[in-house]
mmCIF file of C-alpha atoms in Angstrom:
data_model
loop_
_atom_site.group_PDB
_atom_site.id
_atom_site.type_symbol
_atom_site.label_atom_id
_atom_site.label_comp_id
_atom_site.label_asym_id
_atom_site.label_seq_id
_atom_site.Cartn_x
_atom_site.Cartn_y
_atom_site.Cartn_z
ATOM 1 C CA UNK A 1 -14.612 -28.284 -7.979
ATOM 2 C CA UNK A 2 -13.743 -28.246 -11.784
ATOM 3 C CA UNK A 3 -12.379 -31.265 -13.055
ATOM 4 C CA UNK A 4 -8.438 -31.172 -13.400
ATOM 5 C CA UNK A 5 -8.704 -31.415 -17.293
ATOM 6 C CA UNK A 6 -10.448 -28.689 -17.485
ATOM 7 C CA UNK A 7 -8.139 -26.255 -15.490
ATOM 8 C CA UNK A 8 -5.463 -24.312 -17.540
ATOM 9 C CA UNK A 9 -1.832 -25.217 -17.537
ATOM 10 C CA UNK A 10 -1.080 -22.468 -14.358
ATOM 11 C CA UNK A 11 -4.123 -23.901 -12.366
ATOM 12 C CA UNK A 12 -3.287 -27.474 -13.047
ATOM 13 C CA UNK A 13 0.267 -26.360 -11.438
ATOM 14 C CA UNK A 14 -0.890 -24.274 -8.908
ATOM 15 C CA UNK A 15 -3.114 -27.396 -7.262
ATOM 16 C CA UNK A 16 -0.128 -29.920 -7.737
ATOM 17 C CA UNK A 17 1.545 -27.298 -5.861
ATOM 18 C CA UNK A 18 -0.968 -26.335 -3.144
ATOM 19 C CA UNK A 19 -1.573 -29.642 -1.967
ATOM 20 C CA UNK A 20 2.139 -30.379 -1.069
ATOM 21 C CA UNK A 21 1.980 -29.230 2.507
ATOM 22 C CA UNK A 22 5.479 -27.328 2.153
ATOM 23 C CA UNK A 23 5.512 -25.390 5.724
ATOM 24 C CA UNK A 24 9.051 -23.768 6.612
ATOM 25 C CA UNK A 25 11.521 -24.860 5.950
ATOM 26 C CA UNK A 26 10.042 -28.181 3.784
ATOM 27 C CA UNK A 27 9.817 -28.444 0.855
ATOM 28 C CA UNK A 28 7.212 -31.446 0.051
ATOM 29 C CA UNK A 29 9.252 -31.586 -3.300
ATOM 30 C CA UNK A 30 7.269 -28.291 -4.928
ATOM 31 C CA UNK A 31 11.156 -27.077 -6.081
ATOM 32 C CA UNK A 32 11.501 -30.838 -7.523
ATOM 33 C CA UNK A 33 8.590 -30.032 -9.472
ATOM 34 C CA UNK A 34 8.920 -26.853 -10.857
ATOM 35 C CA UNK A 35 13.050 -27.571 -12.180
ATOM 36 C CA UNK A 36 11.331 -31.047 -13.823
ATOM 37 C CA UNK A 37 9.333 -28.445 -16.017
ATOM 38 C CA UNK A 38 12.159 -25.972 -16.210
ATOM 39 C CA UNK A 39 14.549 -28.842 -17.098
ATOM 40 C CA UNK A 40 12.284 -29.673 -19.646
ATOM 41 C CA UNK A 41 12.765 -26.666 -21.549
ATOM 42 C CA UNK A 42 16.161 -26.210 -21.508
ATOM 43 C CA UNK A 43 16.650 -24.839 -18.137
ATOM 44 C CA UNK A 44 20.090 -25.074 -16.670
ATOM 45 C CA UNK A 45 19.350 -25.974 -12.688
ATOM 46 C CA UNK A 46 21.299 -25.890 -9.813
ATOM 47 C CA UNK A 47 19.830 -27.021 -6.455
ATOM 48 C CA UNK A 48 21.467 -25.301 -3.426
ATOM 49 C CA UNK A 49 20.761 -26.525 -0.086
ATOM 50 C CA UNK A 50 21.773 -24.633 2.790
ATOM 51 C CA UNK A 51 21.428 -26.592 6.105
ATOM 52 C CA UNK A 52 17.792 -27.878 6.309
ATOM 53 C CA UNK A 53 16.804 -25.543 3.414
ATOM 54 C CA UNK A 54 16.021 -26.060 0.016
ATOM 55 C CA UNK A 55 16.450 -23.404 -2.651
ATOM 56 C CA UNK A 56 17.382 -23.449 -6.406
ATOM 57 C CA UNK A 57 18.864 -21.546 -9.088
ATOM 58 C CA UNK A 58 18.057 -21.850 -12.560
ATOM 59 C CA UNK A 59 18.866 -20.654 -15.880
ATOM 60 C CA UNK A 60 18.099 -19.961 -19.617
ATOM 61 C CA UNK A 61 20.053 -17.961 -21.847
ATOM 62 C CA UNK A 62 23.517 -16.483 -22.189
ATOM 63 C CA UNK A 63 25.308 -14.147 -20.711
ATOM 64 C CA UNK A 64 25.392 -11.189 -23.412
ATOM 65 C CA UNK A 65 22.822 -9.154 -22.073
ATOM 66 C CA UNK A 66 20.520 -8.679 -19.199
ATOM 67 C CA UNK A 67 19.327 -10.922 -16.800
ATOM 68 C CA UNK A 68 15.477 -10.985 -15.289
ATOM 69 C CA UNK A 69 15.095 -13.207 -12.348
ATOM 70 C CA UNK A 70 12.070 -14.772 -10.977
ATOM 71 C CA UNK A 71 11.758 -15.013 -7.457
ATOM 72 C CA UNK A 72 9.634 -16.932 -4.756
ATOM 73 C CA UNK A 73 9.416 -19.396 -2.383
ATOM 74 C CA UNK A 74 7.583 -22.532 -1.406
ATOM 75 C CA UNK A 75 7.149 -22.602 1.753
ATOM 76 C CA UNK A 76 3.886 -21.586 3.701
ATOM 77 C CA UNK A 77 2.478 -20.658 6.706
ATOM 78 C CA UNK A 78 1.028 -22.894 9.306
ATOM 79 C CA UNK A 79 -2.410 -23.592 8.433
ATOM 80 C CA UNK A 80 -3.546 -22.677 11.894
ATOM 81 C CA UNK A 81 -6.715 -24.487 13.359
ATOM 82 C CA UNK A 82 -7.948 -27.024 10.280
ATOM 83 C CA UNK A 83 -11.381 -27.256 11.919
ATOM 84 C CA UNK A 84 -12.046 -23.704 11.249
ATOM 85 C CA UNK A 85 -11.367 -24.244 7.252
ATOM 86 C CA UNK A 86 -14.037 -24.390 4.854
ATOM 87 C CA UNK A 87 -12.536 -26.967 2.956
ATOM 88 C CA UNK A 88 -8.911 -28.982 3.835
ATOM 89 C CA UNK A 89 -5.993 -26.455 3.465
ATOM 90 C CA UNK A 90 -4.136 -28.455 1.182
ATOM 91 C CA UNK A 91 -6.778 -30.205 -0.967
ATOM 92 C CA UNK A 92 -6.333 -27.033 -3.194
ATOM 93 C CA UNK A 93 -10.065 -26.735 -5.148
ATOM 94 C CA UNK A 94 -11.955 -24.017 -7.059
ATOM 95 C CA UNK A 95 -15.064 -23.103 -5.059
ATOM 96 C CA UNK A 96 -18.292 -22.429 -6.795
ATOM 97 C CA UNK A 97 -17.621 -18.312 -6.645
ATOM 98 C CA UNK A 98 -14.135 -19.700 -8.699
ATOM 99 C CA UNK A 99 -12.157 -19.398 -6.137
ATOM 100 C CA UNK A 100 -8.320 -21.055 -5.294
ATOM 101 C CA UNK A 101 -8.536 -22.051 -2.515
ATOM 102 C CA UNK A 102 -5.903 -23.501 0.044
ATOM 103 C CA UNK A 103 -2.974 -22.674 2.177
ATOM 104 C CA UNK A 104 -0.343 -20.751 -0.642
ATOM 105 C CA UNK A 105 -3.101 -19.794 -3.057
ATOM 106 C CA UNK A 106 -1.599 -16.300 -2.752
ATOM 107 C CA UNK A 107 1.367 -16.771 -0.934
ATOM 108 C CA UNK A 108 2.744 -17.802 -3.080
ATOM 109 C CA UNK A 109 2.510 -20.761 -5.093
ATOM 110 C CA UNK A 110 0.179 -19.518 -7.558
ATOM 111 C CA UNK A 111 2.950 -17.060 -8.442
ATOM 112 C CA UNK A 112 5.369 -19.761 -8.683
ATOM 113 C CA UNK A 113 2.931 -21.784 -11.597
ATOM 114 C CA UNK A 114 2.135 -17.921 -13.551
ATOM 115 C CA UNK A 115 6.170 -17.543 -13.265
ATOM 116 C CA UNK A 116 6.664 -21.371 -14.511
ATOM 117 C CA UNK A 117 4.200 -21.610 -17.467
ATOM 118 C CA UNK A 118 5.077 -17.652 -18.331
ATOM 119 C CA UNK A 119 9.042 -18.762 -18.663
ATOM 120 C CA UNK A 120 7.619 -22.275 -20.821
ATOM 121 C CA UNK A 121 5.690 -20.607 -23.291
ATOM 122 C CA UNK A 122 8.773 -17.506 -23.851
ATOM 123 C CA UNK A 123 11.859 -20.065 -24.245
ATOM 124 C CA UNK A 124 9.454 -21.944 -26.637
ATOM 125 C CA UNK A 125 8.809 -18.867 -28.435
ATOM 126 C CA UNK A 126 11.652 -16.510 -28.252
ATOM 127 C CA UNK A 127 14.110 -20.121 -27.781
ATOM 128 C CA UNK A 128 17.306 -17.353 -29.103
ATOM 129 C CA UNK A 129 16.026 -14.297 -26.939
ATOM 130 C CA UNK A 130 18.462 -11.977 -25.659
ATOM 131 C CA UNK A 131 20.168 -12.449 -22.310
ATOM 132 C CA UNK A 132 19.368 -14.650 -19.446
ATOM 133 C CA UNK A 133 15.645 -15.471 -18.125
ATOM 134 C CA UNK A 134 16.533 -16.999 -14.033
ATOM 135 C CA UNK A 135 14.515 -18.338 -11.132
ATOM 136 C CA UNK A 136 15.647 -18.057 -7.335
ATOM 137 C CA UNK A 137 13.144 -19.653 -5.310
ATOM 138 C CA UNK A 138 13.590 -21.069 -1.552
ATOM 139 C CA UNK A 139 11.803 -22.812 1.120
ATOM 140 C CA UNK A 140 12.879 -20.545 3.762
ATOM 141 C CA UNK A 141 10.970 -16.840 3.161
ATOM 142 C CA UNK A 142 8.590 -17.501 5.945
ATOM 143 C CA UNK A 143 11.115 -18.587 8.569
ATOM 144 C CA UNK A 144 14.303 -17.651 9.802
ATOM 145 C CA UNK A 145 15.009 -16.723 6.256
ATOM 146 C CA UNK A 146 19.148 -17.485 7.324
ATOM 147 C CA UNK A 147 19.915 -19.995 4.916
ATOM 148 C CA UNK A 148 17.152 -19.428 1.837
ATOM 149 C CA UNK A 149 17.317 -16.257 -0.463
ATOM 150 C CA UNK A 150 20.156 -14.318 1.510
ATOM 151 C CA UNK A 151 22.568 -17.463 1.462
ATOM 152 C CA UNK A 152 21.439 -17.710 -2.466
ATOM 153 C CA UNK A 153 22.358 -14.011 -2.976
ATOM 154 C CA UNK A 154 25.624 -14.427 -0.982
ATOM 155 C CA UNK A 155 26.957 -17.270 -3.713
ATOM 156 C CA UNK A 156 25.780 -15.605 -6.826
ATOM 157 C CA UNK A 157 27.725 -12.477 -5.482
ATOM 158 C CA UNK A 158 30.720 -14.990 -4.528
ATOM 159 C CA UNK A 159 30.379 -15.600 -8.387
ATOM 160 C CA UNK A 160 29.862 -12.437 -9.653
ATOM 161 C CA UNK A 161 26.959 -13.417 -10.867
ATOM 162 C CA UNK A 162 24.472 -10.395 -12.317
ATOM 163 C CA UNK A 163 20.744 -9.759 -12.112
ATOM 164 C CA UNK A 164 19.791 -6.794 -13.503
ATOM 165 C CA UNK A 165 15.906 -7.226 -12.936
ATOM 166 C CA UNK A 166 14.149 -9.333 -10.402
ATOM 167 C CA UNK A 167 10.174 -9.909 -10.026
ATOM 168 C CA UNK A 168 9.140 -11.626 -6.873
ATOM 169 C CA UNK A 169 5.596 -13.075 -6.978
ATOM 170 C CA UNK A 170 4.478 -11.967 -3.930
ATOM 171 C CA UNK A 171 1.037 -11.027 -3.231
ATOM 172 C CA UNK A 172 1.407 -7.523 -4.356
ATOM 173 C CA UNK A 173 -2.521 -6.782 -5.328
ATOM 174 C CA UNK A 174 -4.860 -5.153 -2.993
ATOM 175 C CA UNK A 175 -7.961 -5.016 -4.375
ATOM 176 C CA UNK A 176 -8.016 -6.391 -8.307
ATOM 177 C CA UNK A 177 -5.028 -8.253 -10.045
ATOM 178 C CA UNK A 178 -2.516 -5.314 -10.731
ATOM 179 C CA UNK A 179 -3.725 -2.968 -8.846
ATOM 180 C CA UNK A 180 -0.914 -2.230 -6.892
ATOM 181 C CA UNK A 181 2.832 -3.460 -7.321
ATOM 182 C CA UNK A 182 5.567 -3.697 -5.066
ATOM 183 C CA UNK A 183 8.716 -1.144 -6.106
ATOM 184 C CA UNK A 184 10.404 -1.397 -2.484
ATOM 185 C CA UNK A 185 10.115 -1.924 1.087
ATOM 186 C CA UNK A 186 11.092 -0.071 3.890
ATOM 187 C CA UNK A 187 13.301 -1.296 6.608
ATOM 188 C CA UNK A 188 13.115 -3.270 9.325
ATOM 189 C CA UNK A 189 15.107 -2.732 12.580
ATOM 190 C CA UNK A 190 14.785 -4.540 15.624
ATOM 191 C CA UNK A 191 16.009 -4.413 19.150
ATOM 192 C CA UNK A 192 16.047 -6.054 22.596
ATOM 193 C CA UNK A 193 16.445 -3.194 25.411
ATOM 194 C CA UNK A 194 17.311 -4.129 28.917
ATOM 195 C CA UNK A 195 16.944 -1.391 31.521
ATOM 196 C CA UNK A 196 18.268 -2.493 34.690
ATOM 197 C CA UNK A 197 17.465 -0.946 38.138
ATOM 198 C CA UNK A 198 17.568 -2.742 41.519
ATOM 199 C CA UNK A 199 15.224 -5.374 43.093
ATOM 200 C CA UNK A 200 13.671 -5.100 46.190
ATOM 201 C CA UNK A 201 10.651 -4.445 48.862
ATOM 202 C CA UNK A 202 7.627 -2.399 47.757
ATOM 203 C CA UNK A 203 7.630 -1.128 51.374
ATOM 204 C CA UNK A 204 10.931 0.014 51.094
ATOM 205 C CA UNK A 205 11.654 1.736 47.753
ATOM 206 C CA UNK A 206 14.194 4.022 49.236
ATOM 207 C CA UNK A 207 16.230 0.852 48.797
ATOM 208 C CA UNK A 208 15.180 -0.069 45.359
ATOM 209 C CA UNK A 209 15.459 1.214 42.201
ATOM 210 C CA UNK A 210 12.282 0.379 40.094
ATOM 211 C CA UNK A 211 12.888 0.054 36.131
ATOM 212 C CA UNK A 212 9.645 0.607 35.131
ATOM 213 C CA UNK A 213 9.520 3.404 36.541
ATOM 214 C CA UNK A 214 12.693 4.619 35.024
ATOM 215 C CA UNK A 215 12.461 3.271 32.033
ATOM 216 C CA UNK A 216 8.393 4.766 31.252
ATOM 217 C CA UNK A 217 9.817 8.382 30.464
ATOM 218 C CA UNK A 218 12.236 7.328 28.103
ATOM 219 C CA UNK A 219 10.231 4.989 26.218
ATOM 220 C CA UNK A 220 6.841 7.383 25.988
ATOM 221 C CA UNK A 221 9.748 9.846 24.157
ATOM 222 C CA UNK A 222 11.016 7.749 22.138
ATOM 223 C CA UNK A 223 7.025 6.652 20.505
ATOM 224 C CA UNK A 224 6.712 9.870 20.404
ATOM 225 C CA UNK A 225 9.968 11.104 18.497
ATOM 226 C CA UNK A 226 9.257 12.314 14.978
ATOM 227 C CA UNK A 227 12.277 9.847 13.306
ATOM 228 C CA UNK A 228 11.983 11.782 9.763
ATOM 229 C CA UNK A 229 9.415 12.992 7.222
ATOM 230 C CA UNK A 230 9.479 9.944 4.470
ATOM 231 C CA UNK A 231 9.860 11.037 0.970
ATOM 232 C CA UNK A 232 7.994 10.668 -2.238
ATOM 233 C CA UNK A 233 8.530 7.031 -2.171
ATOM 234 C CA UNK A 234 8.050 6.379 1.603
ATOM 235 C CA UNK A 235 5.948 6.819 4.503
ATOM 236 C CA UNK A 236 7.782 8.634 7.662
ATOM 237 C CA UNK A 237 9.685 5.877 9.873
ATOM 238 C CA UNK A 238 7.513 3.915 12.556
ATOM 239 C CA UNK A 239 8.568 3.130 16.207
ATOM 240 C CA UNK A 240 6.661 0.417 17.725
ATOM 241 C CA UNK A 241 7.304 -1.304 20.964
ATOM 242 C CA UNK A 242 5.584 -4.818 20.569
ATOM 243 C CA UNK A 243 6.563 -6.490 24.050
ATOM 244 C CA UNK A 244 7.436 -4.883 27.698
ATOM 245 C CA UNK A 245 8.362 -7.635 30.716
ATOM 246 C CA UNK A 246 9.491 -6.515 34.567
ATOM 247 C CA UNK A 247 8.458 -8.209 37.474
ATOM 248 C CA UNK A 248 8.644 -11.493 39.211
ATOM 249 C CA UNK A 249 5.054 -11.538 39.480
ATOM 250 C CA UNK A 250 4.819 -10.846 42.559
ATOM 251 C CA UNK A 251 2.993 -7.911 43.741
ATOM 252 C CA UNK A 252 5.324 -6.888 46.730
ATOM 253 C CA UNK A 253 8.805 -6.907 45.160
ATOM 254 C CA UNK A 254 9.923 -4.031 42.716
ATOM 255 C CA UNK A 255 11.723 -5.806 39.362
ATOM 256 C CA UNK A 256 15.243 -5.462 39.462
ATOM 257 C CA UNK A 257 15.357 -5.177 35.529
ATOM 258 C CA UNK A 258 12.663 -4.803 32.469
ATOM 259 C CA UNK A 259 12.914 -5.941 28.775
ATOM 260 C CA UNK A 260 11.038 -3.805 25.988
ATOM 261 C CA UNK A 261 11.235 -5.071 22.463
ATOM 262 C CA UNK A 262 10.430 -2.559 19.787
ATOM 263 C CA UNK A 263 10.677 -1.719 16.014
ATOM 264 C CA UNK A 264 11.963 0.273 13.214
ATOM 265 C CA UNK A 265 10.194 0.444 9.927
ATOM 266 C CA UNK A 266 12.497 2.954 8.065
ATOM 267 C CA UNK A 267 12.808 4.901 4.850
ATOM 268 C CA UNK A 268 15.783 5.816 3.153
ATOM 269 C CA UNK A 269 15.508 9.803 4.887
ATOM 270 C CA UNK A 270 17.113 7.394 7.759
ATOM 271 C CA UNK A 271 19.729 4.545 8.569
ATOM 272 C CA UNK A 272 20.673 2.103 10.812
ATOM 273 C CA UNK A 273 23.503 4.148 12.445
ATOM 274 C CA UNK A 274 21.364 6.717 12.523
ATOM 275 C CA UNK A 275 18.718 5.539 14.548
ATOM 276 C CA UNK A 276 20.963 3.656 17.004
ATOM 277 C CA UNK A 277 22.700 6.824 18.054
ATOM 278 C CA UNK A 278 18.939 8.624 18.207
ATOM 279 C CA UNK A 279 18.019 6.165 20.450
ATOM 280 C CA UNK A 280 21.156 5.886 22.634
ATOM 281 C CA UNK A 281 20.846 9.565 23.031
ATOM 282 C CA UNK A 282 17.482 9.418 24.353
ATOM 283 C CA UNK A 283 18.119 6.621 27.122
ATOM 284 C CA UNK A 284 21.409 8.478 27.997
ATOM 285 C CA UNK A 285 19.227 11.774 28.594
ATOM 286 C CA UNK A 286 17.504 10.112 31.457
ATOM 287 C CA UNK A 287 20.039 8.529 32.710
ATOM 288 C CA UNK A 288 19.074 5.029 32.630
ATOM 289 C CA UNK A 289 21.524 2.080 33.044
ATOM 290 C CA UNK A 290 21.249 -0.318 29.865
ATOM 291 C CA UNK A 291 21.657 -2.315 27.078
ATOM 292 C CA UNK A 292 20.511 -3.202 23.764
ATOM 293 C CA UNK A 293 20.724 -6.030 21.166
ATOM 294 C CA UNK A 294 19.794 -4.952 17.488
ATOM 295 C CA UNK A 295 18.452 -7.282 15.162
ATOM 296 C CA UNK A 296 18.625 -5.627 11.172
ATOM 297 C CA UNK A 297 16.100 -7.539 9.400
ATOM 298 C CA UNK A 298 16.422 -5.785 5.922
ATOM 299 C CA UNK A 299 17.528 -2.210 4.734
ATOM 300 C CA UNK A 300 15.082 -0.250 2.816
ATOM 301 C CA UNK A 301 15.244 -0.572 -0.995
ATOM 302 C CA UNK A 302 13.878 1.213 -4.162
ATOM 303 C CA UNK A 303 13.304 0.343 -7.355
ATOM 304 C CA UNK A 304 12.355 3.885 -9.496
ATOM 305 C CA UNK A 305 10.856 4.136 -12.688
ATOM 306 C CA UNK A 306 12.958 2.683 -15.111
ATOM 307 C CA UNK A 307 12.901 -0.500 -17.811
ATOM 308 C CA UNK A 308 11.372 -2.684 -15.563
ATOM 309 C CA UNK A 309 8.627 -0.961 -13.603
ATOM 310 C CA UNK A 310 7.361 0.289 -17.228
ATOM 311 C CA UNK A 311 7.613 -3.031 -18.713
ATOM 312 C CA UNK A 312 5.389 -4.620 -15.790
ATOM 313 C CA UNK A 313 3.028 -1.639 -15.798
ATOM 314 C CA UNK A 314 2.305 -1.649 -19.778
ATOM 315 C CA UNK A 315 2.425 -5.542 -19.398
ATOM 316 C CA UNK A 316 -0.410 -5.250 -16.444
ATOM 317 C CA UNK A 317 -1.786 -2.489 -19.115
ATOM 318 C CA UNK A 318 -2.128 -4.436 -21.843
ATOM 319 C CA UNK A 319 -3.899 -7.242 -20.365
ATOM 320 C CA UNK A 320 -5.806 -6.162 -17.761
ATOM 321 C CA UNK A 321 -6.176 -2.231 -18.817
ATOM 322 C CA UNK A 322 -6.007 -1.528 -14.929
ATOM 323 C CA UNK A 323 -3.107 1.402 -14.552
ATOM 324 C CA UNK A 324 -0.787 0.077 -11.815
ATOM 325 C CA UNK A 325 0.293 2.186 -8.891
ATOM 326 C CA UNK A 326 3.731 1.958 -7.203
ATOM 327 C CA UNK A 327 3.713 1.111 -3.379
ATOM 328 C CA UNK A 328 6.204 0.584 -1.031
ATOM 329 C CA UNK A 329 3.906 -0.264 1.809
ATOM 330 C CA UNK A 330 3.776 -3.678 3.813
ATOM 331 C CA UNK A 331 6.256 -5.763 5.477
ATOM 332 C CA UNK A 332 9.789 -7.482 4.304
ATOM 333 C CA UNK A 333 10.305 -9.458 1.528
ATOM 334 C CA UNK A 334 13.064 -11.431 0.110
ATOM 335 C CA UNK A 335 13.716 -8.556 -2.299
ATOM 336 C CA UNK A 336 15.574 -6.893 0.609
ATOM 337 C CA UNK A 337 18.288 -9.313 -0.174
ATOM 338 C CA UNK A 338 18.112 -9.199 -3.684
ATOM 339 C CA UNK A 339 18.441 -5.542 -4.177
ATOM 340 C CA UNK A 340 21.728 -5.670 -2.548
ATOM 341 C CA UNK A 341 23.428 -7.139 -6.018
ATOM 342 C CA UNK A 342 22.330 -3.505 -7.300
ATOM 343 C CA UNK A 343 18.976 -5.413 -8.958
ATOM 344 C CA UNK A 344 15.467 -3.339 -10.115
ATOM 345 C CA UNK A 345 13.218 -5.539 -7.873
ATOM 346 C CA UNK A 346 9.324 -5.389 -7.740
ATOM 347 C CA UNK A 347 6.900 -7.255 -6.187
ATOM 348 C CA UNK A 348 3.577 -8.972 -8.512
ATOM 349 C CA UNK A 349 1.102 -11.288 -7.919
ATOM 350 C CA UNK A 350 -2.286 -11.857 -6.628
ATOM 351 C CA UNK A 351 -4.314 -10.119 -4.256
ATOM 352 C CA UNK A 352 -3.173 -10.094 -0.863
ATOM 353 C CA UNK A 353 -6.724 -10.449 1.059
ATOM 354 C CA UNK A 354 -6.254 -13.883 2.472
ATOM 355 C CA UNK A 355 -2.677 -14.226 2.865
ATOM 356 C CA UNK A 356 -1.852 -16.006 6.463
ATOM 357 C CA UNK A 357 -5.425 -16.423 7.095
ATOM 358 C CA UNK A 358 -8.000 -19.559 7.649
ATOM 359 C CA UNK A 359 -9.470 -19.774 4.106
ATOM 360 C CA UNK A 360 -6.556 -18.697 1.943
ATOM 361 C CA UNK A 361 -7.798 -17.932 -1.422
ATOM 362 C CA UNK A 362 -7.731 -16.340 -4.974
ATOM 363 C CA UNK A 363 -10.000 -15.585 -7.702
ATOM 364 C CA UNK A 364 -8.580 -18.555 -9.555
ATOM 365 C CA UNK A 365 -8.762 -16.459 -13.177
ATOM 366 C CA UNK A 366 -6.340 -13.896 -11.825
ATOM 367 C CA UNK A 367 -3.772 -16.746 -12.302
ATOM 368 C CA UNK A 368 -3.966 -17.121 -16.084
ATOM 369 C CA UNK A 369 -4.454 -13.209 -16.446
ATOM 370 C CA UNK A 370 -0.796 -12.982 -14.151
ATOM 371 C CA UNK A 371 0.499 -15.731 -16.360
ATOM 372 C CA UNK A 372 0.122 -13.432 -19.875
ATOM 373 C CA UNK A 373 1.309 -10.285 -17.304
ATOM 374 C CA UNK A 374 4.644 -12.076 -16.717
ATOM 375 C CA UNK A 375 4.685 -13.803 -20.412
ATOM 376 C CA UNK A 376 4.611 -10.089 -21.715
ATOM 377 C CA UNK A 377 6.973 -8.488 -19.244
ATOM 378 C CA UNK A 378 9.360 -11.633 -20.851
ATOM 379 C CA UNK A 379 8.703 -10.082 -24.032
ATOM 380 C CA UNK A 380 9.214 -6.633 -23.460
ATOM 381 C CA UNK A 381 12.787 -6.855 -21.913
ATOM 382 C CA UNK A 382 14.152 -10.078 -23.246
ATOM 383 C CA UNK A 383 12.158 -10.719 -27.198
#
């Protein structure tokens, strides 16, 4: 373990932050910590709590000209079974092969110090730079996510608030720092389907009407629909069914109803209405009898090439001298809701090897090297 005097500003933060065992929705008082050093520097902060959720928005700047957000959140993971760590999730230390390691290394409180001591040096430096520099971080991205970015989002809007650019430090690197950068996600559609048939003897199925049976055409067509081709951007959409449940569990009655969950991860060749009446169409040619509950999780978003994918790419450029590539692979972020104020949103920070896993970690230099990445993104839109 280095000694604490010896780490750099980002690394110092990064372990203060790490060992505050923050799991959704607490906060352990990171958010306290990070508007103290904000506030510090001239920082305008607003907390907003939402329920049991923490989140704050803060501010430097004024409002002639455009705004670049910052965007994160505390909260982690459960650790999972400690006795299977290397080392204590949350004591937060830099392994002999100088590695972060603890539960958030990646996900995402080193961001959160790279995005703090990034925004300290710039209003120090540039202390009359142009427009707004913001932060909208929350302790509720790895939960429910209800009352944490979205409910954030929802008052700016109330206020007509504007964010012209947004970079959320999630763990956006595959391989080496920079490697790869977030410029959208895809969708995420959900849905509870009920197909209901009639319970009764397996001796007499004259009498019964088995759902499983039913229901097994219907849903081997729909896996193997072709939903649309992608684009340049985006992979084709993906149908997965993730749970099926019939049956009382006994092995001489037939179920009188079954349950299939499943999932949508869609471009923008499709949309929501879209694939609901796809679907509906397909359960209505063989004439089952059902229902469905649909959960929308996030719509598909796209940032293109434009101001602030080339400042982050020359930025990641400059210090690194790694070219960047665009992806819009992976799961949801909070970005979903952030894009819906009409924001460029991508997605940088470290790599994403460890994230959710026993032994979280970073190479703990990547930190400083993402510190000068977002430090000269500042400069490029705002100096």
């Amino acid at each position: 373990m280095t000694a604490p005097a010896e780490l750099s500003p980002t690394l110092q933060l990064a372990c203060d932050l790490i060992r505050r065992p923050s799991v959704t929705p607490v906060d352990a008082d990171c958010q306290t910590q990070m508007m103290n050093r904000l506030g510090a520097v001239g920082f305008q902060l607003e907390p907003m709590r939402f329920e049991d959720v923490d989140n704050f928005w803060a501010t430097h700047g004024t409002q002639d000209g455009p705004v670049l957000c910052f965007a994160g959140h505390t909260d982690v993971v459960p650790t999972g079974p400690v006795q299977q760590w290397q080392h204590e999730p949350f004591e937060a230390l830099i392994d002999a092969d100088g590695m972060l390691c603890g539960r958030g290394a990646a996900d995402m409180k080193g961001s959160l110090a790279s995005m703090v001591i990034a925004c300290e040096r710039f209003v120090q430096d540039y202390p009359d730079h142009r427009g707004k520099v913001a932060f909208l971080i929350t302790s509720d991205e790895e939960g429910p996510a209800h009352h944490g970015t979205k409910a954030v989002v929802e008052r700016l809007k109330a206020r007509n608030e504007r964010l012209d650019w947004c970079i959320v430090g999630e763990p956006s690197s595959t391989t080496l720092l920079g490697d790869v950068v977030k410029n959208g996600r895809r969708g995420s559609l959900g849905a509870k389907l009920t197909v209901r048939g009639k319970q009764g003897h397996v001796a007499y199925p004259h009498l019964a009407r088995n759902p499983i049976h039913l229901a097994a055409p219907a849903l081997a067509e729909l896996a193997a629909e072709h939903w649309d081709e992608g684009n340049a951007f985006f992979p084709p959409t993906s149908f997965q069914i993730s749970n099926l449940n019939s049956g009382t569990g006994a092995t001489n009655v037939v179920p009188g109803d079954l349950t299939a969950l499943f999932n949508f991860r869609f471009s923008t060749e499709s949309t929501v209405e879209g694939l609901q009446q796809r679907v509906a169409a397909i359960l209505d040619k063989h004439q089952l009898e059902w229902s469905i509950d649909w959960a929308l999780s996030g719509l598909p978003f796209l940032t293109e090439p434009g101001e602030l994918l080339d400042a982050v790419s020359s930025s990641i450029q400059a210090v690194t001298g790694r070219e960047t590539r665009p992806s819009t692979s992976g799961g949801t972020s909070d970005g979903r809701f952030i894009a819906t104020m009409g924001t460029q949103v991508v997605e940088l920070g470290p790599v994403n090897a460890t994230i959710h896993q026993v032994d979280e970690r970073i190479l703990a230099s990547d930190l400083d090297l993402l510190t000068e990445i977002y430090y000269q993104t500042l400069v490029r839109l705002l100096a």
